[in-house]
mmCIF file with all atom_site columns, N, CA and C in Angstrom:
data_model
loop_
_atom_site.group_PDB
_atom_site.id
_atom_site.type_symbol
_atom_site.label_atom_id
_atom_site.label_alt_id
_atom_site.label_comp_id
_atom_site.label_asym_id
_atom_site.label_entity_id
_atom_site.label_seq_id
_atom_site.pdbx_PDB_ins_code
_atom_site.Cartn_x
_atom_site.Cartn_y
_atom_site.Cartn_z
_atom_site.occupancy
_atom_site.B_iso_or_equiv
_atom_site.pdbx_formal_charge
_atom_site.auth_seq_id
_atom_site.auth_comp_id
_atom_site.auth_asym_id
_atom_site.auth_atom_id
_atom_site.pdbx_PDB_model_num
ATOM 1  N N  . MET A 1 1  ? 131.650 69.739 76.662 1.00 0.00 ? 1  MET A N  1
ATOM 2  C CA . MET A 1 1  ? 129.805 70.146 76.089 1.00 0.00 ? 1  MET A CA 1
ATOM 3  C C  . MET A 1 1  ? 129.445 71.619 76.825 1.00 0.00 ? 1  MET A C  1
ATOM 4  N N  . GLY A 1 2  ? 128.626 72.498 76.065 1.00 0.00 ? 2  GLY A N  1
ATOM 5  C CA . GLY A 1 2  ? 128.036 73.690 76.705 1.00 0.00 ? 2  GLY A CA 1
ATOM 6  C C  . GLY A 1 2  ? 127.038 73.872 77.934 1.00 0.00 ? 2  GLY A C  1
ATOM 7  N N  . GLN A 1 3  ? 126.831 73.004 78.619 1.00 0.00 ? 3  GLN A N  1
ATOM 8  C CA . GLN A 1 3  ? 125.625 73.226 80.030 1.00 0.00 ? 3  GLN A CA 1
ATOM 9  C C  . GLN A 1 3  ? 126.770 74.110 80.222 1.00 0.00 ? 3  GLN A C  1
ATOM 10 N N  . LYS A 1 4  ? 127.818 73.880 81.031 1.00 0.00 ? 4  LYS A N  1
ATOM 11 C CA . LYS A 1 4  ? 128.176 74.974 81.670 1.00 0.00 ? 4  LYS A CA 1
ATOM 12 C C  . LYS A 1 4  ? 128.429 76.194 81.114 1.00 0.00 ? 4  LYS A C  1
ATOM 13 N N  . THR A 1 5  ? 128.394 76.672 79.900 1.00 0.00 ? 5  THR A N  1
ATOM 14 C CA . THR A 1 5  ? 129.069 77.713 79.336 1.00 0.00 ? 5  THR A CA 1
ATOM 15 C C  . THR A 1 5  ? 127.171 77.968 79.488 1.00 0.00 ? 5  THR A C  1
ATOM 16 N N  . ASN A 1 6  ? 126.433 78.670 78.653 1.00 0.00 ? 6  ASN A N  1
ATOM 17 C CA . ASN A 1 6  ? 124.996 78.541 78.340 1.00 0.00 ? 6  ASN A CA 1
ATOM 18 C C  . ASN A 1 6  ? 123.773 77.345 78.854 1.00 0.00 ? 6  ASN A C  1
ATOM 19 N N  . PRO A 1 7  ? 123.576 77.216 79.334 1.00 0.00 ? 7  PRO A N  1
ATOM 20 C CA . PRO A 1 7  ? 122.486 75.352 79.876 1.00 0.00 ? 7  PRO A CA 1
ATOM 21 C C  . PRO A 1 7  ? 121.229 75.931 79.120 1.00 0.00 ? 7  PRO A C  1
ATOM 22 N N  . ILE A 1 8  ? 121.553 77.065 80.123 1.00 0.00 ? 8  ILE A N  1
ATOM 23 C CA . ILE A 1 8  ? 119.290 77.400 78.541 1.00 0.00 ? 8  ILE A CA 1
ATOM 24 C C  . ILE A 1 8  ? 119.992 78.026 77.131 1.00 0.00 ? 8  ILE A C  1
ATOM 25 N N  . GLY A 1 9  ? 120.540 78.450 77.259 1.00 0.00 ? 9  GLY A N  1
ATOM 26 C CA . GLY A 1 9  ? 120.454 78.261 75.713 1.00 0.00 ? 9  GLY A CA 1
ATOM 27 C C  . GLY A 1 9  ? 121.124 77.209 75.496 1.00 0.00 ? 9  GLY A C  1
ATOM 28 N N  . ALA A 1 10 ? 121.598 76.724 75.446 1.00 0.00 ? 10 ALA A N  1
ATOM 29 C CA . ALA A 1 10 ? 121.891 75.170 75.000 1.00 0.00 ? 10 ALA A CA 1
ATOM 30 C C  . ALA A 1 10 ? 120.591 73.760 75.003 1.00 0.00 ? 10 ALA A C  1
ATOM 31 N N  . ARG A 1 11 ? 119.776 74.336 75.756 1.00 0.00 ? 11 ARG A N  1
ATOM 32 C CA . ARG A 1 11 ? 118.732 73.336 75.973 1.00 0.00 ? 11 ARG A CA 1
ATOM 33 C C  . ARG A 1 11 ? 117.489 74.007 75.379 1.00 0.00 ? 11 ARG A C  1
ATOM 34 N N  . LEU A 1 12 ? 117.852 75.196 74.782 1.00 0.00 ? 12 LEU A N  1
ATOM 35 C CA . LEU A 1 12 ? 116.166 75.780 73.600 1.00 0.00 ? 12 LEU A CA 1
ATOM 36 C C  . LEU A 1 12 ? 116.898 75.075 72.720 1.00 0.00 ? 12 LEU A C  1
ATOM 37 N N  . GLY A 1 13 ? 118.177 74.923 72.472 1.00 0.00 ? 13 GLY A N  1
ATOM 38 C CA . GLY A 1 13 ? 118.322 74.417 70.711 1.00 0.00 ? 13 GLY A CA 1
ATOM 39 C C  . GLY A 1 13 ? 118.724 72.430 71.360 1.00 0.00 ? 13 GLY A C  1
ATOM 40 N N  . ILE A 1 14 ? 120.496 71.935 71.322 1.00 0.00 ? 14 ILE A N  1
ATOM 41 C CA . ILE A 1 14 ? 120.872 71.139 71.651 1.00 0.00 ? 14 ILE A CA 1
ATOM 42 C C  . ILE A 1 14 ? 120.244 70.131 72.283 1.00 0.00 ? 14 ILE A C  1
ATOM 43 N N  . ILE A 1 15 ? 120.873 70.539 73.346 1.00 0.00 ? 15 ILE A N  1
ATOM 44 C CA . ILE A 1 15 ? 120.017 69.527 74.823 1.00 0.00 ? 15 ILE A CA 1
ATOM 45 C C  . ILE A 1 15 ? 119.184 69.191 75.035 1.00 0.00 ? 15 ILE A C  1
ATOM 46 N N  . ARG A 1 16 ? 118.189 70.083 73.396 1.00 0.00 ? 16 ARG A N  1
ATOM 47 C CA . ARG A 1 16 ? 116.237 69.626 73.976 1.00 0.00 ? 16 ARG A CA 1
ATOM 48 C C  . ARG A 1 16 ? 116.155 67.711 73.270 1.00 0.00 ? 16 ARG A C  1
ATOM 49 N N  . GLY A 1 17 ? 116.807 67.299 72.791 1.00 0.00 ? 17 GLY A N  1
ATOM 50 C CA . GLY A 1 17 ? 117.228 66.014 71.987 1.00 0.00 ? 17 GLY A CA 1
ATOM 51 C C  . GLY A 1 17 ? 117.476 64.931 73.334 1.00 0.00 ? 17 GLY A C  1
ATOM 52 N N  . TRP A 1 18 ? 118.145 65.402 74.627 1.00 0.00 ? 18 TRP A N  1
ATOM 53 C CA . TRP A 1 18 ? 118.606 64.551 74.779 1.00 0.00 ? 18 TRP A CA 1
ATOM 54 C C  . TRP A 1 18 ? 118.643 65.147 76.541 1.00 0.00 ? 18 TRP A C  1
ATOM 55 N N  . ASP A 1 19 ? 118.023 66.056 76.747 1.00 0.00 ? 19 ASP A N  1
ATOM 56 C CA . ASP A 1 19 ? 118.336 66.658 77.665 1.00 0.00 ? 19 ASP A CA 1
ATOM 57 C C  . ASP A 1 19 ? 116.913 65.613 78.729 1.00 0.00 ? 19 ASP A C  1
ATOM 58 N N  . SER A 1 20 ? 116.816 65.611 78.073 1.00 0.00 ? 20 SER A N  1
ATOM 59 C CA . SER A 1 20 ? 115.345 63.840 79.022 1.00 0.00 ? 20 SER A CA 1
ATOM 60 C C  . SER A 1 20 ? 116.493 63.000 79.738 1.00 0.00 ? 20 SER A C  1
ATOM 61 N N  . ASN A 1 21 ? 117.289 62.503 78.813 1.00 0.00 ? 21 ASN A N  1
ATOM 62 C CA . ASN A 1 21 ? 117.509 61.586 78.997 1.00 0.00 ? 21 ASN A CA 1
ATOM 63 C C  . ASN A 1 21 ? 118.782 61.819 80.154 1.00 0.00 ? 21 ASN A C  1
ATOM 64 N N  . TRP A 1 22 ? 119.716 63.078 79.827 1.00 0.00 ? 22 TRP A N  1
ATOM 65 C CA . TRP A 1 22 ? 120.895 63.482 81.083 1.00 0.00 ? 22 TRP A CA 1
ATOM 66 C C  . TRP A 1 22 ? 120.014 64.708 81.876 1.00 0.00 ? 22 TRP A C  1
ATOM 67 N N  . TYR A 1 23 ? 119.388 65.062 81.933 1.00 0.00 ? 23 TYR A N  1
ATOM 68 C CA . TYR A 1 23 ? 118.876 65.812 83.460 1.00 0.00 ? 23 TYR A CA 1
ATOM 69 C C  . TYR A 1 23 ? 118.143 64.962 84.158 1.00 0.00 ? 23 TYR A C  1
ATOM 70 N N  . ALA A 1 24 ? 117.482 63.997 83.956 1.00 0.00 ? 24 ALA A N  1
ATOM 71 C CA . ALA A 1 24 ? 116.894 62.394 84.599 1.00 0.00 ? 24 ALA A CA 1
ATOM 72 C C  . ALA A 1 24 ? 117.985 62.056 85.625 1.00 0.00 ? 24 ALA A C  1
ATOM 73 N N  . SER A 1 25 ? 119.247 61.993 85.134 1.00 0.00 ? 25 SER A N  1
ATOM 74 C CA . SER A 1 25 ? 120.325 62.171 86.002 1.00 0.00 ? 25 SER A CA 1
ATOM 75 C C  . SER A 1 25 ? 120.657 63.165 87.505 1.00 0.00 ? 25 SER A C  1
ATOM 76 N N  . PRO A 1 26 ? 120.107 63.039 88.635 1.00 0.00 ? 26 PRO A N  1
ATOM 77 C CA . PRO A 1 26 ? 120.584 64.418 88.583 1.00 0.00 ? 26 PRO A CA 1
ATOM 78 C C  . PRO A 1 26 ? 122.045 63.952 89.299 1.00 0.00 ? 26 PRO A C  1
ATOM 79 N N  . LYS A 1 27 ? 122.586 62.791 89.237 1.00 0.00 ? 27 LYS A N  1
ATOM 80 C CA . LYS A 1 27 ? 124.111 62.506 89.994 1.00 0.00 ? 27 LYS A CA 1
ATOM 81 C C  . LYS A 1 27 ? 125.237 62.941 88.889 1.00 0.00 ? 27 LYS A C  1
ATOM 82 N N  . GLU A 1 28 ? 124.794 62.743 87.641 1.00 0.00 ? 28 GLU A N  1
ATOM 83 C CA . GLU A 1 28 ? 125.704 62.906 86.541 1.00 0.00 ? 28 GLU A CA 1
ATOM 84 C C  . GLU A 1 28 ? 125.834 64.294 86.007 1.00 0.00 ? 28 GLU A C  1
ATOM 85 N N  . TYR A 1 29 ? 124.316 65.501 86.457 1.00 0.00 ? 29 TYR A N  1
ATOM 86 C CA . TYR A 1 29 ? 124.557 66.083 86.898 1.00 0.00 ? 29 TYR A CA 1
ATOM 87 C C  . TYR A 1 29 ? 125.121 66.921 88.050 1.00 0.00 ? 29 TYR A C  1
ATOM 88 N N  . GLY A 1 30 ? 125.788 66.655 88.400 1.00 0.00 ? 30 GLY A N  1
ATOM 89 C CA . GLY A 1 30 ? 126.901 66.935 89.410 1.00 0.00 ? 30 GLY A CA 1
ATOM 90 C C  . GLY A 1 30 ? 128.384 66.724 89.585 1.00 0.00 ? 30 GLY A C  1
ATOM 91 N N  . LYS A 1 31 ? 128.683 66.011 88.398 1.00 0.00 ? 31 LYS A N  1
ATOM 92 C CA . LYS A 1 31 ? 130.110 65.699 87.805 1.00 0.00 ? 31 LYS A CA 1
ATOM 93 C C  . LYS A 1 31 ? 130.163 67.451 87.035 1.00 0.00 ? 31 LYS A C  1
#
């Protein structure tokens, strides 16, 4: 994934779809 490279840019486009599901888990974000 590219969230580590450019979280903001990705959230504005790609992550917008699964962002609510991915960012909803702080534990997963810690990975």
